[in-house]
Amino acid sequence: MEHTKAWTTYKAKDIKALESLAQRYRAFLDAGKTERECVTEAVRLAEAKGFVNIDSVKKAKPGTRVYANCMGKALLLFVVGKKPIIEGMNILGAHIDSPRIDLKQNPLYEDGDMAYLDTHYYGGIKKYQWVTLPLAMHGVVAKSDGTVVNITIGEDESDPIVGISDLLIHLAREQMGGKASNFIDGEALNIIIGGKPVTNADDKEKEPVKAGILKILEEKYGIGEKDFISAEIEVVPAGKARDFGLDRSMIMAYGHDDRSCAYPSLEAILNVKGVPERTCLCLLSDKEEIGSVGATGMHARYFENTVAELMNLAGEYSELNLRRALSSCRMLSSDVSAGFDPNFASVFEKKNAAFLGRGICFNKYTGAGGKSGSNDANAEFIGWLRKVMDDAGVNFQTSELGKVDAGGGGTIAYICALYGMNVIDCGVPVLSMHAPWEIINKADLYEALKAYTAFLAS
Ligand code: MN
Ligand code: MN
């Protein structure tokens, strides 16, 4: 099936709305390079739109707008509808964690007269892509006295940046002959953070460069070497999201997976007008890139626990009512899709590939091999969705994650499907997914917002 190039359907007002959305999205990306920063920014935007913390609410009624913050890393935003919650919600679910490089608990060392931070990468990365890049450090240090220090180094123009070295080509004969997965060893992802001895170092100082770094950490942030034990510092590409292409049709940025779906999902819920028919929920989850595990991942119970709290506030709670509500939900598991890349055409099957600029993409199933690990969305649900999309004039396409047996991947869809709800994967196609700098087309972002808005109102 030949899909429409979304751009050819646009009038002047669409282009204006699309560019304005792209600008807000870039600002969100620049403010949110970690899951924590995304939650902070989303809460700020939500409060400006009248959402309040669910803990401060005594009663929920149609039109109530609340958010629930899960450990500062995952967020649920609700707009209570006219119908009882037991009849089900319209859910937009995306994730706000992205592949990156985390610091180890004992990271700091000195070697070759340089100071380094040792790391453990997070999520599926091609390790060779992360060397020789300007990198920034974002995160928190939780001290034993209970204070939490926020760290952002490398984003301001006046900040220093950090990074990882690669072997010079002149001595790389053995490296270049090896497998790409072994070009850079996981243990070689060491961040260079210093190169001069501490002032007034005497001969007894065994690690004078490390000592210099420790002095800076103490002076600037009030943290010592032991404080890394209770820190979460993420090393990410330094720099801002930028328009991409001479025609400015695309955006290159860190973290399109999955913020290109999380952000329009957030806007869609923040812009719900008045009181919707069904209760609307935007769910921004963490840890998707490592299997949705942990207290803030989709496998955790915070989602159903919070729905239970909301039903309680609405005077609807019982264990059975909660189960009925969850199984009656409809959900768009909003995650990015593999965009067709002509440079690597052999891994795609063109009839069932997502093209950049042809609109939001629905993936009936993901998984690997014989659809293993996939949520295979119901045909009836997709039939219903087609009408919602067509009525709202949404440009959409359908795809698979590459050719059969070329690889595979998963999202949070199969986890939500465990409740018995109808759920389908749906999102923005991305080029160079999981690379430090990924590419999306602005038209697909715009169609995502249109699709999510129409879905919440359906
Ligand atoms: Mn994703
Ligand atoms: Mn991913």
Coordinates of C-alpha atoms and ligand atoms in Angstrom, one line a residue:
M1 CA 0.0 0.0 0.0
E2 CA 1.4 3.4 -1.0
H3 CA 1.0 5.8 1.9
T4 CA 0.6 9.6 1.5
K5 CA 3.5 11.8 2.1
A6 CA 2.0 13.8 4.9
W7 CA 3.7 17.1 3.8
T8 CA 1.8 17.1 0.6
T9 CA -1.5 17.3 2.5
Y10 CA -0.5 20.4 4.6
K11 CA -2.0 23.9 4.3
A12 CA -0.3 27.0 5.6
K13 CA -1.9 26.7 9.0
D14 CA -0.6 23.1 9.3
I15 CA 2.9 24.2 8.6
K16 CA 2.6 26.9 11.2
A17 CA 1.3 24.5 13.8
L18 CA 3.9 21.9 12.9
E19 CA 6.8 24.3 13.2
S20 CA 5.5 25.6 16.5
L21 CA 5.2 22.0 17.8
A22 CA 8.7 21.2 16.6
Q23 CA 10.0 24.2 18.6
R24 CA 8.3 23.2 21.8
Y25 CA 9.5 19.6 21.3
R26 CA 13.1 20.7 20.9
A27 CA 12.9 22.8 24.0
F28 CA 11.5 19.7 25.9
L29 CA 14.4 17.6 24.6
D30 CA 16.9 20.2 25.7
A31 CA 15.3 20.4 29.2
G32 CA 14.9 16.6 29.5
K33 CA 17.9 14.5 28.7
T34 CA 17.2 12.0 31.5
E35 CA 14.0 10.4 32.8
R36 CA 14.2 12.5 36.0
E37 CA 14.6 15.7 34.0
C38 CA 11.7 14.7 31.7
V39 CA 9.4 14.2 34.8
T40 CA 10.5 17.5 36.3
E41 CA 9.7 19.3 33.0
A42 CA 6.4 17.5 32.5
V43 CA 5.3 18.3 36.0
R44 CA 6.1 22.0 35.4
L45 CA 4.1 22.0 32.2
A46 CA 1.2 20.1 33.7
E47 CA 1.0 22.4 36.8
A48 CA 0.9 25.4 34.4
K49 CA -2.2 23.7 32.8
G50 CA -4.0 23.2 36.1
F51 CA -2.9 19.6 37.0
V52 CA -2.3 19.0 40.7
N53 CA -0.5 16.3 42.6
I54 CA -2.9 13.4 43.3
D55 CA -1.7 13.3 46.9
S56 CA -3.3 16.8 47.5
V57 CA -6.7 15.8 46.2
K58 CA -9.6 14.5 48.4
K59 CA -12.1 13.8 45.8
A60 CA -12.0 13.1 42.0
K61 CA -14.9 14.1 39.8
P62 CA -15.4 14.6 36.0
G63 CA -12.9 17.2 34.9
T64 CA -10.4 16.5 37.7
R65 CA -6.8 16.9 36.5
V66 CA -4.2 15.1 38.5
Y67 CA -0.7 13.7 38.2
A68 CA 1.1 11.0 40.1
N69 CA 4.9 11.2 40.4
C70 CA 6.7 7.8 40.8
M71 CA 10.1 8.4 42.4
G72 CA 10.7 11.3 40.1
K73 CA 11.3 8.9 37.2
A74 CA 7.9 8.0 35.9
L75 CA 4.7 10.0 35.7
L76 CA 1.0 9.4 35.3
L77 CA -1.4 12.3 34.3
F78 CA -5.1 11.9 34.4
V79 CA -8.1 13.9 33.2
V80 CA -11.2 12.3 34.8
G81 CA -14.0 11.8 32.2
K82 CA -17.8 11.9 32.4
K83 CA -18.2 8.2 32.3
P84 CA -17.3 6.1 35.4
I85 CA -13.7 4.9 35.4
I86 CA -14.9 1.3 35.5
E87 CA -15.9 1.7 31.9
G88 CA -12.3 2.1 31.0
M89 CA -9.8 4.8 30.1
N90 CA -8.1 6.0 27.0
I91 CA -4.4 5.6 27.7
L92 CA -1.3 7.0 25.9
G93 CA 1.8 5.3 27.2
A94 CA 5.4 6.2 26.3
H95 CA 8.8 5.8 28.0
I96 CA 11.1 8.6 28.9
D97 CA 14.4 6.7 29.5
S98 CA 16.9 6.5 26.7
P99 CA 20.0 4.5 26.0
R100 CA 23.0 6.1 27.6
I101 CA 26.2 5.5 29.6
D102 CA 25.8 5.4 33.4
L103 CA 28.6 5.9 35.9
K104 CA 29.6 2.9 38.1
Q105 CA 29.3 3.2 41.9
N106 CA 33.1 3.4 42.3
P107 CA 33.9 5.2 39.0
L108 CA 36.9 7.6 39.7
Y109 CA 40.5 6.6 38.9
E110 CA 43.7 7.9 37.4
D111 CA 45.7 6.4 34.6
G112 CA 48.2 7.8 32.1
D113 CA 48.2 11.1 33.9
M114 CA 44.5 11.5 33.3
A115 CA 41.4 11.2 35.5
Y116 CA 38.6 8.9 34.4
L117 CA 35.1 7.8 35.3
D118 CA 34.4 4.2 34.8
T119 CA 30.9 3.4 33.3
H120 CA 28.3 0.8 32.7
Y121 CA 26.2 1.4 29.6
Y122 CA 22.4 1.4 29.8
G123 CA 20.1 0.0 27.0
G124 CA 21.0 -1.3 23.6
I125 CA 23.9 0.8 22.2
K126 CA 26.5 0.3 19.4
K127 CA 29.4 1.1 21.7
Y128 CA 31.6 2.4 18.9
Q129 CA 29.1 5.2 18.3
W130 CA 29.8 6.8 21.7
V131 CA 33.6 7.5 21.4
T132 CA 35.1 10.8 20.2
L133 CA 31.8 12.7 20.9
P134 CA 31.2 15.7 23.2
L135 CA 29.4 14.2 26.2
A136 CA 27.6 15.8 29.1
M137 CA 26.9 14.5 32.6
H138 CA 23.4 14.7 34.1
G139 CA 22.0 13.3 37.3
V140 CA 21.8 13.3 41.0
V141 CA 24.1 12.6 44.0
A142 CA 22.2 11.5 47.1
K143 CA 24.3 12.2 50.1
S144 CA 24.1 10.1 53.3
D145 CA 22.8 13.2 55.1
G146 CA 19.6 13.0 52.9
T147 CA 20.5 16.0 50.7
V148 CA 20.3 15.5 46.9
V149 CA 22.7 17.4 44.6
N150 CA 21.6 17.9 41.0
I151 CA 24.4 17.8 38.5
T152 CA 24.4 19.1 34.9
I153 CA 27.8 19.5 33.3
G154 CA 28.4 20.1 29.6
E155 CA 25.2 21.7 28.3
D156 CA 25.9 25.4 28.9
E157 CA 28.2 27.0 26.2
S158 CA 30.6 28.0 29.0
D159 CA 30.7 24.5 30.5
P160 CA 33.5 22.0 29.9
I161 CA 32.4 18.8 28.2
V162 CA 33.8 15.2 28.7
G163 CA 34.2 12.3 26.4
I164 CA 35.7 8.9 25.5
S165 CA 38.8 8.5 23.3
D166 CA 39.2 6.1 20.4
L167 CA 42.3 4.4 19.1
L168 CA 44.1 6.3 16.4
I169 CA 43.7 4.8 12.9
H170 CA 47.5 4.4 12.6
L171 CA 47.6 1.7 15.3
A172 CA 44.1 0.3 14.6
R173 CA 45.0 -2.6 12.2
E174 CA 43.8 -5.3 14.7
Q175 CA 40.8 -3.2 15.9
M176 CA 39.6 -2.5 12.3
G177 CA 39.7 -6.2 11.4
G178 CA 37.5 -7.3 14.2
K179 CA 33.8 -7.4 14.7
A180 CA 31.9 -4.1 15.2
S181 CA 30.6 -5.4 18.5
N182 CA 34.2 -5.7 19.8
F183 CA 35.6 -2.4 18.4
I184 CA 35.1 -0.8 21.7
D185 CA 34.9 -3.0 24.8
G186 CA 32.2 -2.3 27.4
E187 CA 35.0 -1.7 29.9
A188 CA 36.7 0.7 27.5
L189 CA 33.8 3.2 27.8
N190 CA 35.8 5.3 30.2
I191 CA 35.0 9.0 30.5
I192 CA 38.0 11.4 30.5
I193 CA 37.4 14.1 33.1
G194 CA 40.8 15.6 34.0
G195 CA 44.4 16.1 32.8
K196 CA 46.3 18.2 35.2
P197 CA 47.7 17.6 38.7
V198 CA 46.1 19.3 41.7
T199 CA 47.8 22.6 42.6
N200 CA 50.6 22.3 45.1
A201 CA 50.8 18.5 44.6
D202 CA 53.9 17.1 46.3
D203 CA 55.8 14.0 45.3
K204 CA 53.9 11.9 47.8
E205 CA 50.6 12.5 46.0
K206 CA 50.2 9.2 44.1
E207 CA 47.2 10.3 42.0
P208 CA 47.5 14.1 41.6
V209 CA 45.1 14.4 38.7
K210 CA 42.4 12.5 40.5
A211 CA 43.1 14.6 43.6
G212 CA 42.5 17.7 41.5
I213 CA 39.1 16.4 40.3
L214 CA 38.1 15.6 43.9
K215 CA 39.0 19.1 44.9
I216 CA 36.7 20.5 42.2
L217 CA 33.9 18.1 43.1
E218 CA 34.2 19.2 46.8
E219 CA 34.4 22.9 46.0
K220 CA 31.7 23.1 43.3
Y221 CA 29.2 20.5 44.4
G222 CA 30.1 19.6 48.0
I223 CA 30.5 15.9 47.1
G224 CA 33.3 13.5 47.9
E225 CA 34.5 10.3 46.3
K226 CA 32.2 8.1 48.5
D227 CA 29.1 10.0 47.4
F228 CA 29.3 8.3 43.9
I229 CA 28.0 5.1 45.7
S230 CA 24.6 6.8 46.0
A231 CA 24.5 8.7 42.7
E232 CA 22.7 8.3 39.4
I233 CA 24.8 10.1 36.8
E234 CA 24.0 9.6 33.2
V235 CA 26.5 10.4 30.4
V236 CA 24.7 11.6 27.3
P237 CA 25.6 13.5 24.1
A238 CA 26.3 17.2 24.9
G239 CA 24.4 19.8 22.9
K240 CA 20.9 20.8 21.8
A241 CA 18.3 19.3 19.4
R242 CA 18.7 20.9 16.0
D243 CA 16.7 21.2 12.8
F244 CA 18.1 18.7 10.3
G245 CA 18.2 19.0 6.5
L246 CA 18.5 22.1 4.3
D247 CA 14.7 22.2 4.2
R248 CA 14.5 21.9 8.0
S249 CA 12.0 19.0 7.6
M250 CA 13.7 16.9 10.3
I251 CA 15.1 17.1 13.8
M252 CA 18.4 15.5 15.0
A253 CA 18.6 15.0 18.7
Y254 CA 19.5 12.7 21.5
G255 CA 16.6 10.7 22.9
H256 CA 13.9 10.7 20.2
D257 CA 13.4 7.1 21.5
D258 CA 11.0 7.7 23.1
R259 CA 10.6 11.4 23.8
S260 CA 9.2 11.9 20.2
C261 CA 6.2 9.9 21.4
A262 CA 6.3 11.0 25.1
Y263 CA 6.2 14.7 24.3
P264 CA 3.1 14.7 21.9
S265 CA 1.4 12.3 24.4
L266 CA 2.0 14.8 27.1
E267 CA 0.8 17.7 25.0
A268 CA -2.3 15.7 24.0
I269 CA -3.3 15.2 27.7
L270 CA -2.4 18.7 28.8
N271 CA -4.6 20.1 26.0
V272 CA -7.7 18.0 26.7
K273 CA -10.5 20.5 26.6
G274 CA -13.2 20.6 29.2
V275 CA -14.5 17.2 30.4
P276 CA -13.8 14.2 28.1
E277 CA -16.2 11.3 27.7
R278 CA -13.8 8.7 29.0
T279 CA -11.1 9.2 31.6
C280 CA -7.8 10.0 29.8
L281 CA -4.4 8.9 31.0
C282 CA -0.9 9.8 29.8
L283 CA 1.7 7.4 31.2
L284 CA 5.4 8.2 31.0
S285 CA 7.4 5.2 32.2
D286 CA 11.0 4.5 32.9
K287 CA 13.4 1.5 32.4
E288 CA 11.8 0.4 29.0
E289 CA 15.3 0.2 27.5
I290 CA 16.3 -2.5 30.0
G291 CA 13.1 -4.5 30.0
S292 CA 10.7 -2.3 32.0
V293 CA 12.0 -3.7 35.2
G294 CA 12.4 -2.0 38.6
A295 CA 10.0 0.1 40.7
T296 CA 9.6 2.7 38.0
G297 CA 9.4 0.3 35.0
M298 CA 6.1 -0.8 33.4
H299 CA 6.3 -4.2 35.1
A300 CA 6.0 -2.5 38.5
R301 CA 2.6 -2.0 40.1
Y302 CA 2.5 1.8 40.3
F303 CA 0.2 2.0 37.3
E304 CA -2.6 -0.2 38.7
N305 CA -2.0 1.2 42.3
T306 CA -2.5 4.7 41.1
V307 CA -5.6 3.8 39.1
A308 CA -6.9 2.2 42.3
E309 CA -6.2 5.5 44.2
L310 CA -8.0 7.5 41.5
M311 CA -11.0 5.1 41.6
N312 CA -11.0 5.5 45.4
L313 CA -11.0 9.3 45.1
A314 CA -13.9 8.9 42.6
G315 CA -15.9 6.7 45.0
E316 CA -15.6 3.8 42.6
Y317 CA -13.0 1.5 44.1
S318 CA -13.3 -2.1 44.7
E319 CA -10.8 -4.8 43.7
L320 CA -13.3 -6.1 41.1
N321 CA -14.1 -2.6 39.8
L322 CA -10.3 -1.9 39.4
R323 CA -9.9 -5.1 37.3
R324 CA -12.9 -4.2 35.2
A325 CA -11.6 -0.7 34.6
L326 CA -8.2 -2.0 33.5
S327 CA -9.5 -4.6 31.2
S328 CA -11.8 -2.0 29.5
C329 CA -9.0 0.4 28.7
R330 CA -7.9 1.2 25.2
M331 CA -4.2 2.1 24.8
L332 CA -1.7 3.4 22.3
S333 CA 1.7 2.1 23.4
S334 CA 3.5 5.1 22.0
D335 CA 6.9 4.0 21.0
V336 CA 9.2 4.8 18.1
S337 CA 9.4 2.6 15.0
A338 CA 12.3 1.9 12.7
G339 CA 12.3 4.4 9.8
F340 CA 13.1 3.0 6.3
D341 CA 16.8 3.7 5.6
P342 CA 17.8 3.4 1.9
N343 CA 21.4 2.9 3.0
F344 CA 20.4 -0.3 4.7
A345 CA 17.4 -1.3 2.5
S346 CA 18.2 -5.0 2.8
V347 CA 16.9 -5.3 6.4
F348 CA 13.5 -3.7 5.5
E349 CA 10.5 -5.1 3.5
K350 CA 9.2 -2.0 1.7
K351 CA 5.5 -2.8 1.7
N352 CA 5.6 -3.1 5.5
A353 CA 8.2 -0.4 6.4
A354 CA 7.6 3.0 8.0
F355 CA 8.9 6.0 5.9
L356 CA 10.0 9.3 7.5
G357 CA 7.4 11.9 6.7
R358 CA 4.4 9.6 5.9
G359 CA 2.9 10.1 9.4
I360 CA 2.4 8.2 12.6
C361 CA 3.1 4.5 12.4
F362 CA 1.0 1.6 13.8
N363 CA 2.8 -1.7 14.5
K364 CA 0.3 -4.4 15.0
Y365 CA 3.1 -6.6 16.4
T366 CA 6.8 -6.3 17.2
G367 CA 8.8 -9.1 18.7
A368 CA 11.5 -11.3 17.2
G369 CA 11.5 -14.5 15.1
G370 CA 8.0 -15.8 14.9
K371 CA 6.6 -12.7 16.6
S372 CA 8.1 -13.9 19.9
G373 CA 7.5 -11.5 22.8
S374 CA 5.0 -9.5 20.8
N375 CA 1.7 -7.9 21.7
D376 CA -0.3 -8.8 18.6
A377 CA -3.0 -6.1 18.6
N378 CA -6.6 -7.2 17.9
A379 CA -7.9 -6.7 14.3
E380 CA -11.1 -5.3 15.7
F381 CA -9.3 -2.7 17.7
I382 CA -7.3 -1.7 14.7
G383 CA -10.4 -1.4 12.6
W384 CA -11.9 0.9 15.2
L385 CA -8.7 3.0 15.3
R386 CA -8.7 3.4 11.5
K387 CA -12.0 5.1 11.7
V388 CA -10.8 7.4 14.6
M389 CA -7.7 8.3 12.5
D390 CA -9.6 8.8 9.3
D391 CA -12.3 11.0 10.9
A392 CA -9.6 13.2 12.4
G393 CA -7.7 13.4 9.1
V394 CA -4.5 11.8 10.5
N395 CA -1.8 10.6 8.1
F396 CA -0.8 7.2 9.3
Q397 CA 1.1 4.2 8.1
T398 CA 1.6 0.7 9.3
S399 CA 4.9 -1.2 9.6
E400 CA 6.9 -4.1 11.0
L401 CA 10.2 -3.7 12.7
G402 CA 12.2 -4.7 9.6
K403 CA 12.2 -7.9 7.6
V404 CA 11.1 -11.2 9.1
D405 CA 14.0 -12.6 11.1
A406 CA 16.2 -9.5 10.6
G407 CA 16.2 -8.8 14.3
G408 CA 13.5 -7.6 16.7
G409 CA 12.5 -5.5 19.7
G410 CA 9.8 -4.8 22.2
T411 CA 7.9 -2.1 24.0
I412 CA 5.6 -1.8 27.0
A413 CA 2.5 -2.9 25.0
Y414 CA 2.7 -6.6 26.0
I415 CA 2.8 -5.6 29.7
C416 CA -0.4 -3.5 29.6
A417 CA -2.0 -6.2 27.5
L418 CA -1.8 -8.5 30.5
Y419 CA -4.7 -6.6 32.0
G420 CA -6.8 -7.6 29.1
M421 CA -7.0 -4.2 27.5
N422 CA -6.8 -3.4 23.8
V423 CA -3.4 -2.0 23.1
I424 CA -1.3 -1.3 20.0
D425 CA 2.2 0.0 19.3
C426 CA 2.1 3.3 17.6
G427 CA 4.7 6.1 17.2
V428 CA 7.1 8.1 15.2
P429 CA 9.6 6.5 12.7
V430 CA 13.2 7.1 13.6
L431 CA 16.5 6.9 11.7
S432 CA 19.6 5.7 13.5
M433 CA 17.6 4.6 16.5
H434 CA 19.6 4.3 19.8
A435 CA 22.5 6.2 18.2
P436 CA 23.7 9.2 20.2
W437 CA 22.0 11.5 17.6
E438 CA 18.8 10.2 16.2
I439 CA 16.7 11.6 13.4
I440 CA 12.9 12.1 13.0
N441 CA 10.7 14.0 10.5
K442 CA 8.7 16.9 11.9
A443 CA 5.6 15.7 9.9
D444 CA 5.5 12.5 11.9
L445 CA 5.7 14.3 15.2
Y446 CA 2.8 16.5 14.1
E447 CA 0.7 13.5 13.0
A448 CA 1.5 11.9 16.3
L449 CA 0.0 14.8 18.2
K450 CA -3.0 14.8 15.9
A451 CA -3.4 11.0 16.4
Y452 CA -3.0 11.1 20.2
T453 CA -5.4 14.1 20.5
A454 CA -8.1 12.3 18.4
F455 CA -7.6 9.0 20.4
L456 CA -8.1 10.7 23.8
A457 CA -11.3 12.3 22.5
S458 CA -12.7 9.0 21.1
Ligands
MN1 MN 11.4 2.9 22.7
MN2 MN 14.6 1.9 22.5

